[in-house]
CSV table of C-alpha atoms and ligand atoms in Angstrom, one decimal:
chain,number,residue,atom,x,y,z
O,1,MET,CA,11.7,1.8,15.1
O,2,ARG,CA,9.1,1.3,12.2
O,3,LYS,CA,10.0,-1.6,9.7
O,4,ILE,CA,10.4,-1.0,6.0
O,5,VAL,CA,7.8,-2.4,4.1
O,6,ILE,CA,8.2,-3.3,0.3
O,7,ALA,CA,4.7,-4.0,-1.1
O,8,GLY,CA,4.0,-5.3,-4.9
O,9,ASN,CA,0.7,-4.6,-6.3
O,10,TRP,CA,0.1,-6.6,-9.4
O,11,LYS,CA,-3.0,-5.1,-10.3
O,12,MET,CA,-4.9,-7.1,-13.1
O,13,HIS,CA,-1.9,-9.2,-14.3
O,14,LYS,CA,-0.8,-12.8,-13.9
O,15,THR,CA,-2.7,-16.0,-14.2
O,16,LYS,CA,-2.4,-18.7,-11.8
O,17,GLU,CA,0.7,-19.9,-13.2
O,18,GLU,CA,2.4,-16.7,-14.1
O,19,ALA,CA,1.5,-15.6,-10.5
O,20,LEU,CA,3.1,-19.0,-9.0
O,21,GLU,CA,6.4,-18.3,-11.2
O,22,LEU,CA,6.8,-14.8,-9.7
O,23,VAL,CA,6.3,-15.6,-6.2
O,24,ASN,CA,8.5,-18.6,-6.3
O,25,GLN,CA,11.3,-16.1,-7.7
O,26,ILE,CA,10.5,-14.1,-4.9
O,27,LYS,CA,10.7,-16.5,-2.5
O,28,ALA,CA,13.9,-17.9,-3.7
O,29,GLY,CA,15.7,-14.5,-3.9
O,30,PHE,CA,14.5,-12.8,-0.5
O,31,LYS,CA,16.8,-13.3,2.6
O,32,ASP,CA,14.8,-11.9,5.3
O,33,ASN,CA,16.9,-10.3,7.8
O,34,GLY,CA,13.9,-9.3,10.1
O,35,GLU,CA,14.0,-5.7,8.9
O,36,VAL,CA,11.8,-5.5,6.0
O,37,LYS,CA,8.7,-6.6,5.6
O,38,VAL,CA,7.9,-7.8,1.8
O,39,ILE,CA,4.0,-8.0,1.0
O,40,VAL,CA,2.3,-9.0,-2.5
O,41,ALA,CA,-1.0,-8.4,-3.8
O,42,PRO,CA,-1.8,-10.6,-6.5
O,43,PRO,CA,-5.6,-10.5,-8.2
O,44,PHE,CA,-8.4,-11.9,-6.1
O,45,THR,CA,-8.0,-15.7,-8.4
O,46,SER,CA,-4.4,-16.2,-7.2
O,47,LEU,CA,-4.7,-15.6,-3.7
O,48,PRO,CA,-5.1,-19.0,-2.3
O,49,TYR,CA,-2.6,-20.6,-4.8
O,50,VAL,CA,-0.1,-17.7,-3.5
O,51,ARG,CA,-1.1,-18.3,-0.1
O,52,GLU,CA,0.0,-21.8,-0.2
O,53,ALA,CA,3.5,-21.2,-2.2
O,54,LEU,CA,4.1,-18.8,0.7
O,55,LYS,CA,3.1,-20.7,3.7
O,56,ASP,CA,6.4,-21.0,4.9
O,57,THR,CA,7.6,-17.7,4.8
O,58,THR,CA,7.2,-14.4,5.9
O,59,ILE,CA,6.0,-12.8,3.1
O,60,GLY,CA,2.9,-11.2,3.5
O,61,ILE,CA,-0.1,-11.2,1.3
O,62,ALA,CA,-2.5,-8.4,0.4
O,63,ALA,CA,-5.6,-8.5,-1.5
O,64,GLN,CA,-6.0,-5.3,-3.9
O,65,ASN,CA,-9.7,-4.3,-2.6
O,66,MET,CA,-12.8,-5.5,-0.9
O,67,PHE,CA,-16.2,-4.7,-0.3
O,68,TYR,CA,-17.3,-3.4,3.1
O,69,GLU,CA,-20.3,-6.1,4.0
O,70,LYS,CA,-19.6,-9.7,5.3
O,71,GLU,CA,-22.0,-11.2,2.7
O,72,GLY,CA,-25.2,-10.3,0.9
O,73,ALA,CA,-26.6,-9.6,-2.5
O,74,TYR,CA,-23.5,-7.8,-3.8
O,75,THR,CA,-22.7,-9.4,-7.2
O,76,GLY,CA,-19.2,-9.3,-8.4
O,77,GLU,CA,-17.9,-8.4,-4.8
O,78,ILE,CA,-15.5,-9.9,-2.4
O,79,SER,CA,-16.0,-9.8,1.4
O,80,PRO,CA,-13.4,-9.4,4.3
O,81,LEU,CA,-14.7,-12.8,5.5
O,82,MET,CA,-13.6,-14.2,2.2
O,83,LEU,CA,-10.1,-12.7,2.4
O,84,LYS,CA,-9.6,-14.0,5.7
O,85,ASP,CA,-10.6,-17.3,4.6
O,86,VAL,CA,-8.1,-17.6,2.0
O,87,GLY,CA,-5.2,-16.5,4.6
O,88,VAL,CA,-5.0,-13.1,3.5
O,89,HIS,CA,-3.6,-10.4,6.1
O,90,TYR,CA,-3.4,-6.8,4.1
O,91,VAL,CA,-5.8,-5.1,1.8
O,92,ILE,CA,-5.2,-2.3,-0.5
O,93,ILE,CA,-8.3,0.3,0.0
O,94,GLY,CA,-8.6,3.3,-2.2
O,95,HIS,CA,-6.3,3.1,-4.7
O,96,SER,CA,-6.6,5.8,-7.2
O,97,GLU,CA,-7.5,3.3,-10.1
O,98,ARG,CA,-10.5,2.2,-8.0
O,99,ARG,CA,-11.5,5.9,-7.3
O,100,LYS,CA,-11.1,6.7,-11.1
O,101,TYR,CA,-12.7,3.6,-12.7
O,102,PHE,CA,-15.1,2.3,-10.2
O,103,CYS,CA,-16.0,5.7,-8.2
O,104,GLU,CA,-14.6,4.8,-5.0
O,105,THR,CA,-15.5,7.8,-2.5
O,106,ASP,CA,-13.6,8.6,0.7
O,107,GLU,CA,-16.7,7.8,2.4
O,108,GLY,CA,-16.8,4.2,0.7
O,109,VAL,CA,-13.1,4.0,1.8
O,110,ASN,CA,-13.9,4.9,5.0
O,111,LYS,CA,-16.3,2.1,5.4
O,112,LYS,CA,-14.1,-0.5,4.0
O,113,ILE,CA,-11.5,0.6,6.5
O,114,LYS,CA,-13.5,0.2,9.5
O,115,THR,CA,-14.8,-3.5,8.2
O,116,ALA,CA,-11.3,-4.8,7.4
O,117,LEU,CA,-10.1,-3.6,10.8
O,118,GLU,CA,-13.1,-5.4,12.1
O,119,TYR,CA,-11.8,-8.7,10.2
O,120,SER,CA,-8.3,-8.1,11.3
O,121,LEU,CA,-7.2,-7.1,8.0
O,122,THR,CA,-4.3,-4.5,7.8
O,123,PRO,CA,-5.7,-2.0,5.5
O,124,ILE,CA,-3.1,-0.3,3.1
O,125,LEU,CA,-4.8,3.1,2.7
O,126,CYS,CA,-3.9,5.2,-0.8
O,127,ILE,CA,-4.1,8.7,-1.4
O,128,GLY,CA,-2.7,11.2,-3.7
O,129,GLU,CA,-3.2,14.1,-5.7
O,130,SER,CA,-3.6,14.6,-9.4
O,131,LEU,CA,-1.3,16.7,-11.4
O,132,GLU,CA,-3.8,19.5,-11.8
O,133,GLU,CA,-4.0,19.5,-8.1
O,134,ARG,CA,-0.5,19.8,-7.6
O,135,LYS,CA,0.2,22.4,-10.3
O,136,SER,CA,-2.7,24.6,-8.7
O,137,GLY,CA,-1.0,24.0,-5.3
O,138,LYS,CA,-3.8,22.1,-3.8
O,139,THR,CA,-1.5,19.0,-3.2
O,140,PHE,CA,-1.8,19.4,0.7
O,141,GLU,CA,-5.6,20.2,0.7
O,142,LYS,CA,-6.4,16.9,-1.3
O,143,ILE,CA,-4.0,14.8,1.1
O,144,GLU,CA,-5.8,16.1,4.2
O,145,THR,CA,-9.1,15.8,2.9
O,146,GLN,CA,-8.8,12.1,1.7
O,147,LEU,CA,-6.8,11.2,4.9
O,148,GLU,CA,-9.6,13.0,7.0
O,149,GLY,CA,-12.2,11.1,5.0
O,150,ALA,CA,-10.5,7.8,5.1
O,151,LEU,CA,-10.2,7.8,9.1
O,152,ARG,CA,-13.2,9.6,10.1
O,153,GLY,CA,-14.7,7.8,13.5
O,154,LEU,CA,-11.3,5.6,14.0
O,155,SER,CA,-10.0,5.6,17.3
O,156,SER,CA,-6.1,5.9,17.7
O,157,THR,CA,-5.5,2.2,18.5
O,158,ASP,CA,-7.4,1.6,14.8
O,159,VAL,CA,-5.0,4.3,13.3
O,160,LYS,CA,-2.3,2.7,14.5
O,161,LYS,CA,-3.0,-0.6,12.6
O,162,ILE,CA,-3.3,1.3,9.3
O,163,ILE,CA,-0.7,1.4,6.5
O,164,ILE,CA,-0.6,4.5,4.2
O,165,ALA,CA,0.6,4.8,0.9
O,166,TYR,CA,1.1,8.2,-0.6
O,167,GLU,CA,0.6,7.8,-4.2
O,168,PRO,CA,0.7,11.0,-6.5
O,169,ILE,CA,-1.7,10.1,-9.3
O,170,TRP,CA,0.7,12.1,-12.0
O,171,ALA,CA,3.4,9.4,-11.2
O,172,ILE,CA,1.6,5.9,-11.1
O,173,GLY,CA,2.2,4.1,-14.2
O,174,THR,CA,3.8,7.0,-16.1
O,175,GLY,CA,7.5,6.8,-15.3
O,176,GLU,CA,7.5,9.6,-13.3
O,177,THR,CA,8.5,9.5,-10.2
O,178,ALA,CA,8.1,12.3,-7.4
O,179,THR,CA,11.8,13.1,-6.2
O,180,PRO,CA,12.5,11.9,-3.0
O,181,GLU,CA,12.3,15.5,-1.6
O,182,GLN,CA,8.7,15.8,-3.1
O,183,ALA,CA,7.6,12.8,-1.5
O,184,GLU,CA,9.2,13.5,2.0
O,185,GLU,CA,7.6,16.6,2.0
O,186,VAL,CA,4.2,15.3,1.8
O,187,HIS,CA,5.0,12.1,4.0
O,188,SER,CA,5.9,14.5,6.6
O,189,PHE,CA,2.8,16.4,6.4
O,190,ILE,CA,0.8,13.1,6.7
O,191,ARG,CA,2.8,12.3,9.8
O,192,LYS,CA,2.2,15.7,11.3
O,193,LYS,CA,-1.6,15.4,10.7
O,194,ILE,CA,-1.7,12.4,12.4
O,195,ALA,CA,0.3,13.6,15.1
O,196,GLN,CA,-1.9,16.4,15.4
O,197,LYS,CA,-5.1,14.4,15.6
O,198,TYR,CA,-4.3,11.1,17.4
O,199,GLY,CA,-1.0,12.1,19.2
O,200,ASN,CA,2.9,11.6,18.8
O,201,ASP,CA,3.0,8.1,19.7
O,202,VAL,CA,0.4,6.9,16.8
O,203,ALA,CA,2.3,9.1,14.5
O,204,SER,CA,5.7,7.8,15.2
O,205,TYR,CA,3.9,4.2,14.5
O,206,ALA,CA,2.5,5.2,11.3
O,207,ILE,CA,4.0,3.0,8.3
O,208,ILE,CA,3.8,5.7,5.2
O,209,LEU,CA,4.8,4.2,2.0
O,210,TYR,CA,5.5,5.9,-1.4
O,211,GLY,CA,3.9,4.6,-4.7
O,212,GLY,CA,4.3,6.2,-8.3
O,213,SER,CA,7.1,4.6,-10.6
O,214,VAL,CA,9.1,3.1,-7.9
O,215,LYS,CA,11.8,1.3,-9.8
O,216,PRO,CA,15.2,-0.5,-8.8
O,217,ASN,CA,17.1,2.8,-9.8
O,218,ASN,CA,15.1,5.0,-7.7
O,219,ALA,CA,14.0,2.9,-4.5
O,220,PHE,CA,16.8,3.4,-2.4
O,221,SER,CA,16.9,7.3,-2.7
O,222,LEU,CA,13.4,7.4,-1.8
O,223,LEU,CA,13.6,4.8,1.2
O,224,ARG,CA,16.5,6.7,2.7
O,225,GLU,CA,14.2,9.5,3.3
O,226,ASP,CA,13.1,10.0,7.4
O,227,ASN,CA,9.5,9.4,6.5
O,228,ILE,CA,9.5,7.4,3.8
O,229,ASP,CA,9.1,3.7,5.1
O,230,GLY,CA,8.4,1.8,2.3
O,231,VAL,CA,7.3,1.5,-1.2
O,232,LEU,CA,4.0,0.5,-2.8
O,233,VAL,CA,5.5,-1.1,-6.3
O,234,GLY,CA,3.4,-1.6,-9.4
O,235,GLY,CA,4.9,-2.2,-12.7
O,236,ALA,CA,8.3,-2.9,-11.2
O,237,SER,CA,6.8,-5.6,-8.9
O,238,LEU,CA,5.8,-7.7,-11.9
O,239,LYS,CA,9.4,-9.0,-12.6
O,240,GLY,CA,11.1,-11.2,-9.9
O,241,ASP,CA,14.6,-9.4,-10.5
O,242,SER,CA,13.4,-5.9,-10.3
O,243,PHE,CA,11.1,-6.3,-7.3
O,244,LEU,CA,13.8,-8.0,-5.6
O,245,GLN,CA,16.4,-5.3,-6.5
O,246,ILE,CA,13.8,-2.7,-4.8
O,247,ILE,CA,13.6,-5.1,-1.8
O,248,GLU,CA,17.4,-5.4,-1.5
O,249,ALA,CA,17.6,-1.5,-1.5
O,250,GLY,CA,15.2,-1.6,1.5
O,251,ILE,CA,17.6,-3.9,3.1
O,252,ARG,CA,20.5,-1.7,2.4
O,253,VAL,CA,18.6,1.3,4.1
O,254,SER,CA,17.4,-0.9,7.4
O,255,GLY,CA,21.4,-1.7,7.4
O,256,GLY,CA,22.0,1.9,8.2
O,257,GLU,CA,23.5,2.5,4.7
O,258,SER,CA,23.0,6.2,3.3
W,301,LIG,P1,3.4,2.2,-10.8
W,301,LIG,O1,2.4,1.7,-9.4
W,301,LIG,O2,4.5,1.5,-9.7
W,301,LIG,O3,3.5,1.5,-11.7
W,301,LIG,O4,3.6,3.3,-11.1
W,301,LIG,C1,2.3,2.1,-8.6
W,301,LIG,C2,0.8,1.8,-7.6
W,301,LIG,O5,-0.3,2.2,-8.6
W,301,LIG,O6,0.7,1.1,-6.8
């Protein structure tokens, strides 16, 4: 049985004080039933403080990016070693905003995934099509290309350790969510592709999250789809009450409510 994952991507929001306030609200409101894994992804500057605040909890900590080298002359970059050093467990890789504003390619994403795994960081790989690609019927083609590019050269054992997030670009920060049916269609396609390449066992393990305008009022209907194993939440993860309501939706689904 795959655990439901509710992850909050804070993007470039929150000072240290604001980060601590939010994380303390989440900590106080989340009653872990063992079925839902909660993850928060603060900006780099807050990671050590958030780590300290969450040290006696099951809440996981993710970075929003990293570079693929351990150290060196790479001004402005953060390495997997540094993330391990401050107690990070997960790292978001290949978010569409990084692909768009920082020219990240499938090749770079692939390198980052390999190094993250080397350092026992769990990659949360983001893939997703643009509005133009969806309208011209290229959604599956795009997903397949990004998936293949990101996972190139990885073994089945490696792929088992990765979390995948399907995030249609047209739904990110726009208030326009993919319908549960639209999301489920792509999620089941991703699982099928993993099964074809790495076997049914790996595919049945694969945790596939949906991201793109997830809110308290749509989380439950997305999470109850068979192949949607969790959500990656941006805007609605910045407030304790809305993020807690999304976690609650995960708990309800994990309890068999449909
Ligand atoms: P959003 O962002 O929930 O604000 O649409 C999701 C994401 O980019 O991960």
